[in-house]
Each structure stands twice: as structure tokens, then as C-alpha cells.
Amino acid sequence: MNNYIIETNNLTKKFGNFVAVKDLNLKISRNKIHGFIGPNGAGKTTTIKMLTGAIHPSNGIGTIDNFKIGSKKGRSSIGYAPAESLFYQNMTTIDYLVYIGQIKGLSQKEAVEKAFSLIEYFELDDNAYRKPFNFSSGMKKKVIVAQALINDPKVLILDEPTANLDPTARINIIEILKKLISERDLSIFISSHILSELESLVDEVTLVRSGEIVLNGSLHKVKNIFNKGQYQIDTSNNNFLKKYLEKNCNEFITSIEENNKGLIIVNVENENRYKLESVISPILSHFKIRLLKFVEEETSLDEIYKKIYDSKQNMR
Amino acid sequence: MVILINNFRNLLNWKSTLIYIFVISIVPTIIGFVLKSEIYDGSMSISSQTDFTIGIYYILVFMWVLGIPFLIVASAKGIGLIANEMSEGTLGLLVSMKISRYQILIYKWIALYIVMLLLGTLGIFTNITIITTISNMDNNIKTLLIESIPNLIKYLILIGFIFSSLSILLSLLIKSKVVAIISITFYIVIIFLIIPLFKTLLLSYYEQYYLYYIDLNYHFSLIYYYFIDANNNTFSPAIQSVVGNFIGVFDLNKGVDKDLSVITGITLMKAAPVYSYLAATNLIIYWMLFGIIGLIVSIRILTKRDIT
């Protein structure tokens, strides 16, 4: 079995002369949460619609669970929650979920059972017989994510799940997604431009701009690229260690200081990070100093995003 | 299947069906009272009563019960089937599921077709019930009207097939639902009102430029006559002249009895022949093919289209 639940090769979509997505090579690992990040107009929704089969690619190919994207088998592996929550005006929540369940191949009995269990899971019990068409945007989003899960998909595709939601609803949806991730073996492909939210959810990221990938990989790897080489060190003898490093490691340490909490803050050039990491342990063991904390200050996704897009902007 | 059931329920909701039946009942009610006061007042022979009633009844079914309002309402429902899902964005979600696009279209079309058959049949029965109840007509005439039902339903099956396919196709070709409904209303009015008028006034141009090939009123009325003729209803010359103005199949010019008219000094009619520009059976095949091709083209369009 392929390691990737979603894989695309030079996926391209043109609308007339406008290239919405260009030569996209996506690799989404199984049972991972993959963030698909980019500003508005970056081609995120077009890519998702190609994956779900709503839009035909102009060029390139792709697979979902080893089936061609857009094919019936490919579509049966996904649960898709679009950015906009769209409902039939005459259907109640339960009607809607049962309807979607039946279209997705469940029997009526199965669809009803599944719909009620999702209603319970998403805490929609009081609204099961109300029409989602009239719900608040947060409640609508719950129903739209619930419908995506009704066929127990292998991959859940969420297009901007927190877009147009108020802060409370946004937190609520994020909490539900966290719960889903912790409880189910699901691959999730989630697009967003709100990075701070994705940071706590995703394992892998792909950053896109103007229909092209600018960066992708595991969150750890991406962050590593952008980490500033700043370390926080706390030991049983910070004073001694600081002086020792200042005296003996000044050829690769850019600066060293103590912050107001008494922690040592060491800055090194990126290429010297491994040197610092390799000398610390022998020093501590030689001088019998106990290590309490040694962490590299992580660059947030927001900062990475800003750096990439600022640099692209400057290049123009 | 669930798409078929859901669309069927939406198309045939109680409120709109009752409104439709109310509107459809207006003309039969008026005609029922007119028949009662003008024809069944006792001064006309049974033969003439039968003649007039059958003639008026067939015009009413062609123009009204299975004519303008029926086709406009049914087509408007069909146009909304795809157009609504497109404008509301639900089609994008639907096509991402484990169902083929052609299945979505076919289920929607079947739902529409069944609804058209039900509304048409309901219209035919409502029409007969109202006319017979109000006019207090002779039982033999009632029997004749009731016997016509199977042949009217045959016509309904054909016209329902054509217009359900056409409206689905229009809903895919014209993005605005309003524009699509206005377009189909315009064509229906042209078919049933404007063309017959044009034909009566400018018959020489009509034949010179072979306009009968595109005269849908002639096509549908010839098919209609083909079905109702199976009942062996013979229209009297007087009724032919009335019916002929609405159902453009009778060559009324050839129905004038010139010899008798010259002798008596007034225009007298004899049985007029049916225009033989085209054969009814060929037209049935042609329009069946049109409906099938319309469906195939619709499937092709929906399959190829990007649902943005």
C-alpha cells in the first residue's frame, strides 16, 4: 500500500489564460494531519475541488487512496466539508445527514444510526429536527463536518473549516477537530489561512502561493528550516555554564545572555546549531551539572508564513 | 435513488400542487358554465352537443390542461432542478460523493418526468370532473370524454418526455434560472399562440419557406390529433373550423364547400383534411429522439463541467 493517501503529480488547473494551480506535487501521508496553507487566491479551494472531483484538472494526475482523483472509488474514500456551509432549505439536520449518508452508499437504517451518533458527537442533539439552513455559522460548520464523516472516510478534506466563524465558534470547531484526530485513524487534509490554529493540529504542511508550492514537509522539518538558532538552557548551575560557554565556545556562539527568569539564552548561526547541541552534553556530564531544560525557540507557522510571503513580495 | 425520492418530494409539494390544480381548474370551470348555459339548455340536438363538447374539450386539453400552463410550470420545475443546486452550491458537494454525475442527472430527470405525468394526469381528471359536474352533460358524452383519457395520457407521456429533457438541458445551458424560465415560457407561448396566428395570416409564406418543419404547434398538434384520432372522434366541419384555429392540423381552406357556399351565399364547411406536410409517426420518432439526445447532451455537459 502506498504511504500517501493523497498524491498529485503536476496537477494543473487553468481557467482560460488564468493559471489557478500550477504543477502541484502534493504528498499527503496516511493517518497524518496535513495543513494546506496559503493566502486567499493561492489556489487552495481549486486544488481541493480537483481532489474531490468537482473540477477537472487541465493537466497532471492525482490519486486518493490509490484511486484516480475524481473517480467514483477515489470519491468514496473522502469526506469533504466545503468552505461554505450549504444546505437544502427544506431539510432538518437529521434529514440532511441521512440524505447525505444514503447518497454515500449507506442503507437508510445505517444512515439514520450514523446520523444520530454524529449528532450526539457534535452536540447537536437539540437541533436535530431544526433546519441547518437557519443555523448560526458555527452550528452550520458542525453539520457540514458531520456530513463529511458519515461514510467513515479514509481521508477528511476540510476547506477553511474556521473561515467566517466568530472566535467562540472557531475554538469550538478546533476542539472538535482535535477530538476527532485523537479518537479516529483519519488522514486529514485541511486548508486554512489562519495559521495559529493549524499549528496545534497538523503534522505536515504545504505552503502555496499563486497556485504553486513554496514549501512543504513535516511541521518539524519546516520549522527547523526557519528556526532562528536561539536556545533556552536551564541547569543546576547556570552561572558556571554561561561563563564556560562564553570562554570556550565563542567561535560558534553569536551571543549569550541570561534572561529575567535566570535562563541562559544562546544564539547561534543556523549552521552551528548542531555544534552547540553536541557540546552541551559532555560539558554538563564533565562538570556534573544537571540539565533542567534545553529547547530551541521554535518559529511559529505565522512567522514562517510571513517570512516566506514577505520575501516573495520583496522579490517582485 | 434517494436523490430521485428527494427531488420528487420537492417537486410535488402540497402547496405548489394545490395552487397548480387551482389555476388549471379556472378555465374548465368557466367552460363548464358556458357549456351548461349555451349547449345543454335543451335547444341543441344530442349530436350537436356531443360535437361541440368533444371539440371544446380537446382544445382545452391541448391548449390548457396539457398546454401553456402545464408546460410552463413543469418546465420551470425542471429548470430549477440543476440550476438551484448550482446557484446554492450544493451540487459541488453532491459531485464529491460516491455517485456519478450522470446518475444525479438521470435521477433528477426521472423525478421530473414522473411529476409531469402525475400533474398532467391530475389535470386531465380534474378537467373532466369539473366540466362534467358543472355542465350536467349527457351520460353518453361523459363516456366519450372518459374514453379519451388513455389516448390523452399517451400524448402526455410523449410531451412530458420532450419537455422534461428540454428543461433539464436548458438548466445546464443557461446559467440564470430566471432567464431559462423566461426563455422556455417565451417558446411555449410562441408555439401555442403566435405560430397558429402567423400560420392563419400568412399561409403562403408558411408553405413557400417550409415553415412547417419548424412549426412546433403543427408538430405537437399533429401528434395530439394522431393520438385522439385513435378514439375515432370525427369532428364536424363546424367544429373543425373552431378546433383548427387552435390545433393547427386541419386544412380549413379545403374545408370550405365552395359549391354550396356559392348557391347559398354563405360560407359552408365540409370535412377538412389534415395538413399532410409531415407524418405524425415520423414526428413522434423525431421528438422522441430529440428528448433522448437532449438527455445525452445534458449528461455530457454535466459530466464535463467544472462545478466551481
XYZ file of C-alpha atoms in Angstrom:
624
model
C 0.000 0.000 0.000
C 1.215 3.461 -0.900
C 2.364 5.572 2.066
C 0.496 8.521 0.730
C -3.268 8.795 0.964
C -3.230 11.707 -1.495
C -0.616 12.141 -4.163
C -0.612 14.503 -7.117
C 1.774 14.835 -9.993
C 1.977 18.166 -11.826
C -1.661 18.876 -11.111
C -2.629 21.997 -13.024
C -5.831 23.939 -13.486
C -6.291 26.755 -15.946
C -9.396 28.891 -16.297
C -8.873 30.409 -19.739
C -5.481 32.103 -19.544
C -5.500 32.231 -15.755
C -3.468 29.501 -14.106
C -5.142 28.795 -10.756
C -2.966 25.806 -9.840
C 0.382 25.070 -11.441
C 2.253 21.743 -11.453
C 1.199 20.855 -7.937
C 3.012 17.846 -6.488
C 1.302 17.005 -3.225
C 2.141 14.100 -0.983
C -0.175 13.610 1.960
C 0.862 10.831 4.329
C -1.636 8.317 5.661
C -3.071 8.975 9.107
C -1.455 12.403 9.282
C -2.980 15.827 9.546
C -1.803 17.891 6.614
C -2.175 21.656 6.610
C -2.612 23.297 3.233
C -1.722 26.901 3.762
C -1.845 29.925 1.540
C -3.356 33.380 1.209
C -6.710 33.930 -0.451
C -6.436 33.220 -4.183
C -3.485 30.861 -3.728
C -5.419 28.013 -5.365
C -6.333 26.094 -2.211
C -10.029 25.670 -2.975
C -9.347 24.894 -6.655
C -6.911 22.176 -5.561
C -9.449 20.752 -3.124
C -12.165 20.802 -5.773
C -9.863 18.879 -8.106
C -9.255 16.332 -5.356
C -12.984 15.970 -4.722
C -13.805 15.678 -8.427
C -15.837 18.867 -8.742
C -13.236 20.456 -11.029
C -11.413 18.609 -13.784
C -7.645 19.162 -13.889
C -6.298 20.799 -17.044
C -3.165 18.741 -16.702
C -1.472 16.308 -14.360
C -2.765 13.381 -12.401
C -3.516 12.506 -8.827
C -4.638 9.670 -6.622
C -6.649 9.354 -3.436
C -6.115 6.058 -1.643
C -4.507 4.779 -4.863
C -7.586 5.616 -6.934
C -7.610 8.312 -9.574
C -8.851 11.651 -8.268
C -12.397 12.344 -9.372
C -13.090 8.640 -9.914
C -16.003 7.027 -8.064
C -13.647 4.933 -5.915
C -11.475 7.959 -5.221
C -14.521 9.947 -4.147
C -15.834 7.142 -1.969
C -12.637 7.364 0.121
C -13.148 11.007 1.043
C -15.326 13.061 3.291
C -15.423 16.658 2.139
C -16.508 19.703 4.072
C -16.591 22.758 1.791
C -15.670 26.243 2.959
C -19.230 27.457 2.669
C -21.889 25.584 4.601
C -24.584 24.883 2.051
C -27.860 23.193 2.868
C -31.199 22.344 1.330
C -33.758 24.786 2.660
C -36.399 22.172 3.435
C -34.221 19.655 5.302
C -33.697 19.318 9.026
C -30.289 18.321 10.381
C -31.277 14.665 10.663
C -32.902 14.671 7.187
C -29.781 16.212 5.725
C -27.365 13.780 7.341
C -29.478 10.760 6.403
C -29.790 12.064 2.834
C -26.023 12.533 2.506
C -25.419 9.142 4.146
C -27.665 7.413 1.640
C -26.034 9.155 -1.307
C -22.724 7.954 0.067
C -23.974 4.396 -0.113
C -25.356 3.665 3.368
C -28.690 1.922 3.758
C -31.439 4.034 5.287
C -31.083 2.221 8.624
C -27.313 2.675 8.671
C -27.632 6.314 7.646
C -30.131 7.035 10.427
C -27.961 5.326 13.063
C -24.843 7.096 11.849
C -26.618 10.449 11.660
C -27.797 10.211 15.269
C -24.359 9.178 16.511
C -22.811 12.169 14.703
C -25.480 14.484 16.084
C -24.511 13.301 19.547
C -20.784 13.561 18.803
C -21.134 17.139 17.566
C -23.507 18.038 20.421
C -26.306 18.925 18.036
C -29.000 16.954 19.915
C -31.231 19.987 20.454
C -31.032 20.900 16.806
C -31.580 17.513 15.173
C -35.052 18.453 13.977
C -34.287 22.061 13.114
C -33.222 23.209 9.678
C -29.480 23.915 9.457
C -30.228 26.469 6.745
C -31.216 28.798 9.603
C -28.356 27.919 11.992
C -25.537 30.180 13.142
C -22.347 29.808 11.101
C -20.675 27.795 13.888
C -23.534 25.312 14.049
C -23.667 25.071 10.270
C -19.982 24.232 10.248
C -20.562 21.408 12.733
C -23.239 19.902 10.469
C -21.072 20.243 7.379
C -18.158 18.478 9.106
C -20.564 15.837 10.425
C -21.837 15.059 6.908
C -18.243 14.625 5.757
C -17.767 11.905 8.370
C -20.955 9.954 7.787
C -19.365 7.376 5.479
C -16.320 6.848 7.745
C -13.974 8.232 5.105
C -10.292 7.375 4.904
C -9.433 10.997 4.347
C -11.262 14.051 5.539
C -10.857 17.124 3.356
C -11.703 20.354 5.118
C -11.696 23.602 3.187
C -11.185 26.573 5.522
C -13.113 24.983 8.405
C -12.880 28.080 10.567
C -13.500 30.724 7.913
C -16.212 33.276 8.730
C -16.651 31.987 12.271
C -16.673 34.093 15.412
C -13.863 33.356 17.924
C -16.020 31.102 20.124
C -17.250 29.030 17.191
C -13.709 28.862 15.842
C -12.359 27.475 19.104
C -15.263 25.048 19.229
C -14.515 23.666 15.770
C -10.803 23.382 16.543
C -11.630 21.468 19.719
C -13.872 19.107 17.757
C -11.127 18.530 15.201
C -8.608 17.832 17.957
C -11.033 15.335 19.474
C -11.551 13.703 16.075
C -7.829 13.447 15.479
C -7.221 11.867 18.855
C -10.062 9.359 18.539
C -10.024 8.242 14.919
C -7.488 6.892 12.468
C -8.074 9.516 9.880
C -5.957 11.277 7.343
C -6.972 14.913 7.307
C -6.238 17.474 4.633
C -7.095 20.868 5.963
C -6.771 24.189 4.190
C -6.610 27.459 6.012
C -5.002 30.838 6.119
C -5.324 31.057 9.905
C -2.010 29.520 10.800
C -2.043 29.763 14.567
C -4.983 27.341 14.617
C -3.369 24.830 12.290
C -0.157 24.787 14.269
C -1.769 22.885 17.086
C -3.387 20.375 14.701
C -1.130 19.480 11.821
C 1.767 17.052 11.362
C 2.679 18.169 7.864
C 2.278 21.390 5.947
C 2.256 22.588 2.370
C 2.506 26.286 1.753
C 1.155 27.511 -1.559
C 1.142 30.812 -3.307
C -0.311 31.706 -6.710
C -1.069 28.049 -7.365
C 2.457 26.815 -6.671
C 4.010 25.057 -3.700
C 6.557 27.225 -1.949
C 7.359 24.875 0.915
C 6.257 21.503 2.190
C 7.227 18.795 4.614
C 6.653 17.751 8.183
C 5.857 20.593 10.537
C 9.035 19.838 12.488
C 11.171 19.929 9.363
C 9.613 23.142 8.103
C 10.024 24.788 11.457
C 13.611 23.618 11.655
C 14.363 25.411 8.433
C 13.054 28.625 9.864
C 14.220 28.269 13.438
C 16.398 31.156 14.476
C 19.068 29.181 16.285
C 18.051 30.524 19.677
C 18.220 28.134 22.624
C 16.912 28.358 26.176
C 19.075 26.468 28.672
C 18.354 25.866 32.319
C 20.689 23.843 34.515
C 21.557 23.379 38.166
C 24.432 25.867 37.657
C 23.545 28.432 35.014
C 26.235 30.931 36.058
C 29.063 28.467 35.570
C 27.754 27.152 32.285
C 27.255 30.657 30.867
C 30.812 31.638 31.690
C 32.181 28.361 30.353
C 30.352 28.736 27.035
C 31.391 32.383 26.693
C 35.018 31.446 27.211
C 35.289 28.178 25.267
C 32.628 28.252 22.579
C 32.787 31.842 21.338
C 33.847 30.772 17.851
C 30.364 29.451 17.045
C 28.130 31.222 19.575
C 26.837 34.565 18.319
C 25.597 35.829 21.691
C 24.861 34.523 25.150
C 22.891 36.193 27.932
C 20.692 35.470 30.901
C 17.022 36.414 30.756
C 14.928 37.789 33.601
C 13.947 34.260 34.651
C 17.578 33.265 35.033
C 17.620 31.076 31.915
C 20.595 31.145 29.568
C 19.674 32.373 26.086
C 22.194 31.255 23.465
C 22.083 32.402 19.846
C 23.966 30.523 17.151
C 24.019 30.688 13.380
C 21.822 28.012 11.793
C 24.781 26.027 10.520
C 26.263 25.945 14.049
C 23.175 24.569 15.791
C 24.433 21.016 15.792
C 27.781 22.173 17.336
C 26.036 23.668 20.337
C 23.789 20.635 20.664
C 26.805 18.292 20.584
C 28.974 20.149 23.132
C 26.378 20.718 25.791
C 26.064 17.151 26.918
C 29.816 16.439 27.500
C 30.232 19.748 29.348
C 27.365 19.008 31.678
C 28.492 15.488 32.358
C 32.117 16.553 32.884
C 31.206 19.211 35.450
C 28.396 17.145 36.947
C 25.783 19.775 36.192
C 22.177 18.686 35.941
C 20.258 19.707 32.824
C 16.779 21.067 33.525
C 15.846 22.496 30.154
C 17.376 22.671 26.696
C 14.996 23.811 23.995
C 15.317 25.583 20.720
C 12.994 28.539 20.366
C 10.545 27.481 17.662
C 9.430 29.734 14.884
C 5.667 29.783 14.698
C 3.864 28.944 11.481
C 2.709 32.540 11.419
C 6.284 33.749 11.361
C 7.254 31.217 8.685
C 4.294 32.240 6.587
C 5.135 35.902 7.000
C 8.800 35.328 6.159
C 8.019 33.383 3.001
C 5.416 35.756 1.692
C 7.370 38.869 2.646
C 10.419 37.554 0.833
C 8.317 36.701 -2.231
C 6.741 40.140 -2.085
C 10.163 41.780 -1.939
C 11.358 39.740 -4.893
C 8.598 41.169 -7.080
C -32.466 6.500 -5.632
C -32.538 8.824 -2.633
C -31.914 11.751 -4.998
C -34.947 10.706 -7.039
C -37.158 10.492 -3.947
C -35.922 13.783 -2.528
C -36.380 15.650 -5.796
C -39.774 14.066 -6.322
C -40.887 15.303 -2.887
C -39.583 18.785 -3.589
C -41.248 18.973 -6.987
C -44.564 17.674 -5.785
C -45.017 19.541 -2.535
C -48.605 20.019 -1.428
C -48.688 23.775 -1.558
C -47.482 24.218 -5.126
C -49.555 21.253 -6.352
C -52.760 22.711 -4.881
C -52.014 26.109 -6.411
C -51.383 24.408 -9.739
C -54.652 22.470 -9.600
C -56.494 25.651 -8.651
C -55.056 27.521 -11.655
C -55.687 24.595 -14.005
C -59.320 24.418 -12.767
C -60.162 28.018 -13.676
C -60.691 27.534 -17.435
C -62.598 24.192 -17.170
C -64.878 25.836 -14.606
C -65.655 28.719 -16.941
C -66.133 26.342 -19.862
C -68.354 24.093 -17.729
C -70.697 27.017 -17.046
C -70.606 28.130 -20.680
C -71.466 24.584 -21.846
C -74.296 24.436 -19.330
C -75.900 27.704 -20.393
C -75.188 27.641 -24.139
C -75.207 23.962 -25.139
C -77.076 21.942 -22.548
C -80.021 24.301 -22.295
C -82.170 21.894 -24.270
C -82.282 23.623 -27.651
C -79.437 21.645 -29.263
C -79.566 18.099 -30.574
C -77.576 15.400 -28.736
C -75.423 15.003 -31.819
C -74.519 18.710 -31.865
C -73.996 18.724 -28.103
C -71.552 15.835 -28.479
C -69.819 17.523 -31.369
C -69.325 20.838 -29.553
C -68.382 19.298 -26.233
C -65.773 16.983 -27.717
C -64.321 19.792 -29.834
C -64.067 22.260 -26.962
C -62.766 19.580 -24.631
C -59.914 18.632 -26.991
C -58.962 22.259 -27.496
C -58.996 22.775 -23.745
C -56.701 19.799 -23.120
C -54.257 20.746 -25.879
C -54.076 24.449 -25.081
C -54.548 24.482 -21.321
C -54.559 21.201 -19.394
C -51.520 19.815 -21.266
C -50.709 23.132 -22.898
C -49.380 26.509 -21.856
C -49.682 26.469 -18.015
C -48.786 22.795 -17.711
C -45.667 23.045 -19.831
C -44.541 26.340 -18.251
C -44.971 25.054 -14.683
C -43.404 21.662 -15.374
C -40.511 23.153 -17.340
C -39.867 25.768 -14.657
C -39.675 22.966 -12.098
C -37.208 21.119 -14.322
C -35.028 24.150 -14.897
C -34.706 24.595 -11.138
C -33.536 21.030 -10.572
C -29.923 21.614 -11.593
C -29.857 25.428 -11.628
C -30.874 25.669 -7.940
C -28.207 23.236 -6.827
C -25.656 25.138 -8.862
C -26.596 28.575 -7.558
C -26.880 27.343 -3.959
C -23.574 25.479 -4.257
C -24.920 22.104 -3.110
C -24.015 20.486 -6.432
C -20.302 20.858 -5.610
C -20.790 18.736 -2.517
C -23.014 16.247 -4.334
C -20.466 15.554 -7.074
C -17.764 14.887 -4.468
C -19.712 11.856 -3.255
C -19.913 8.238 -4.300
C -22.400 8.901 -7.065
C -21.819 9.539 -10.751
C -22.838 12.805 -12.288
C -24.963 11.010 -14.869
C -26.814 9.269 -12.024
C -27.534 12.636 -10.383
C -28.955 13.935 -13.659
C -30.927 10.809 -14.519
C -32.493 10.591 -11.038
C -33.482 14.239 -11.202
C -34.900 13.798 -14.689
C -36.910 10.708 -13.698
C -38.317 12.615 -10.709
C -39.327 15.475 -13.002
C -40.823 13.155 -15.598
C -42.909 11.309 -13.004
C -44.091 14.634 -11.572
C -45.027 15.856 -15.061
C -47.011 12.658 -15.672
C -48.761 12.997 -12.315
C -49.562 16.692 -12.765
C -50.756 16.072 -16.321
C -52.936 13.124 -15.301
C -54.268 15.094 -12.351
C -55.052 17.953 -14.742
C -56.896 15.650 -17.165
C -59.036 14.124 -14.394
C -59.689 17.498 -12.757
C -60.713 18.905 -16.117
C -63.154 16.075 -16.870
C -64.572 16.108 -13.351
C -65.201 19.860 -13.364
C -66.674 20.026 -16.864
C -68.959 17.031 -16.402
C -70.073 18.120 -12.925
C -70.818 21.739 -13.767
C -72.331 21.298 -17.238
C -74.627 18.426 -16.296
C -73.944 16.818 -19.663
C -75.473 13.728 -21.197
C -74.081 10.425 -19.910
C -73.086 9.298 -23.401
C -70.947 12.398 -23.813
C -69.408 11.794 -20.388
C -68.492 8.283 -21.515
C -66.865 9.655 -24.650
C -64.782 12.069 -22.591
C -63.725 9.348 -20.173
C -62.810 7.032 -23.046
C -60.424 9.680 -24.354
C -58.270 9.556 -21.207
C -55.878 6.735 -22.248
C -55.067 8.488 -25.525
C -54.563 11.819 -23.786
C -52.176 10.091 -21.397
C -50.236 8.699 -24.368
C -49.815 12.272 -25.617
C -48.845 13.324 -22.080
C -46.176 10.607 -21.922
C -44.602 11.953 -25.096
C -44.854 15.670 -24.353
C -43.703 15.090 -20.763
C -40.642 13.258 -22.055
C -39.782 16.025 -24.514
C -40.236 18.949 -22.139
C -38.576 17.284 -19.143
C -35.472 16.639 -21.259
C -35.598 20.126 -22.723
C -35.912 21.834 -19.347
C -33.016 19.828 -17.866
C -30.909 20.761 -20.881
C -31.868 24.431 -20.560
C -30.969 24.426 -16.884
C -27.458 23.358 -17.875
C -27.091 25.665 -20.851
C -28.498 28.844 -19.315
C -26.864 29.772 -16.020
C -29.614 32.093 -14.812
C -32.729 30.224 -13.757
C -34.882 33.296 -14.412
C -33.541 33.677 -17.954
C -34.107 29.950 -18.595
C -37.717 30.111 -17.350
C -38.425 33.257 -19.364
C -36.916 31.584 -22.452
C -38.998 28.438 -22.181
C -42.165 30.444 -21.390
C -41.473 32.569 -24.454
C -41.114 29.477 -26.662
C -44.218 27.814 -25.241
C -46.295 30.950 -25.864
C -44.868 31.202 -29.382
C -45.686 27.549 -30.060
C -49.237 27.673 -28.810
C -50.315 31.246 -29.564
C -48.119 33.120 -32.024
C -47.411 30.414 -34.611
C -51.100 29.482 -35.137
C -51.877 33.153 -35.730
C -48.983 33.560 -38.138
C -49.982 30.417 -39.973
C -53.561 31.594 -40.430
C -52.477 35.002 -41.703
C -49.527 34.048 -43.868
C -50.179 30.547 -45.111
C -48.464 31.129 -48.467
C -45.159 32.077 -46.794
C -45.633 29.154 -44.478
C -45.671 26.686 -47.328
C -43.192 28.555 -49.523
C -40.487 28.552 -46.877
C -41.292 25.076 -45.480
C -42.007 26.630 -42.095
C -43.907 23.521 -41.046
C -40.533 21.924 -40.365
C -40.015 24.365 -37.503
C -43.669 24.917 -36.628
C -43.822 23.182 -33.275
C -47.520 23.923 -32.958
C -48.125 21.891 -36.099
C -45.804 19.145 -34.842
C -47.461 18.823 -31.444
C -51.000 19.252 -32.746
C -50.425 16.606 -35.407
C -49.113 14.217 -32.748
C -52.035 15.155 -30.500
C -54.508 14.561 -33.287
C -52.805 11.246 -34.075
C -53.491 10.072 -30.518
C -57.032 11.428 -30.148
C -57.974 10.237 -33.638
C -57.481 6.737 -32.289
C -60.791 7.298 -30.476
C -62.460 7.620 -33.884
C -63.829 11.003 -32.964
C -64.985 12.662 -36.113
C -65.124 16.412 -35.905
C -67.957 18.079 -37.754
C -66.928 20.759 -40.242
C -68.117 23.474 -37.850
C -66.043 22.106 -35.005
C -63.090 21.592 -37.317
C -63.129 25.291 -38.106
C -63.080 26.112 -34.374
C -60.566 23.438 -33.424
C -58.438 24.214 -36.459
C -57.665 27.711 -35.196
C -56.050 26.283 -32.071
C -54.913 22.857 -33.116
C -53.310 23.652 -36.429
C -53.870 20.341 -38.189
C -56.916 20.927 -40.332
C -56.559 22.454 -43.776
C -59.588 24.689 -43.363
C -59.239 26.221 -46.840
C -60.021 22.828 -48.263
C -62.878 22.526 -45.799
C -64.979 25.223 -47.450
C -67.735 23.725 -49.531
C -67.406 26.158 -52.425
C -70.371 24.828 -54.435
C -72.807 25.046 -51.571
C -71.390 28.373 -50.466
C -71.948 29.861 -53.916
C -75.508 28.531 -54.037
C -76.483 29.642 -50.562
C -74.387 32.807 -50.452
C -72.879 31.945 -47.063
C -69.651 30.105 -46.247
C -70.477 26.490 -45.658
C -67.974 23.939 -44.452
C -67.366 20.350 -45.349
C -64.964 17.950 -43.597
C -61.460 19.442 -43.882
C -58.446 17.198 -44.443
C -55.484 17.114 -42.103
C -52.407 19.001 -43.356
C -50.108 16.331 -44.717
C -46.804 18.189 -44.698
C -45.332 15.696 -42.272
C -46.312 12.270 -40.957
C -47.369 12.059 -37.305
C -45.468 8.823 -36.696
C -42.277 10.372 -38.075
C -42.771 13.337 -35.794
C -43.224 11.076 -32.780
C -39.950 9.320 -33.591
C -38.239 12.660 -34.275
C -39.337 14.179 -30.968
C -38.542 11.015 -29.015
C -35.049 11.199 -30.481
C -34.908 14.885 -29.572
C -35.703 14.023 -25.959
C -33.117 11.239 -25.845
C -30.449 13.419 -27.470
C -31.342 16.230 -25.052
C -30.711 13.885 -22.147
C -27.449 12.579 -23.583
C -26.214 16.142 -24.214
C -27.244 17.132 -20.669
C -25.301 14.198 -19.219
C -22.304 15.122 -21.356
C -22.437 18.770 -20.233
C -22.771 17.903 -16.555
C -20.005 15.304 -16.733
C -17.571 17.704 -18.388
C -18.466 20.829 -16.439
C -16.359 22.206 -13.590
C -18.588 22.718 -10.564
C -16.965 25.797 -9.063
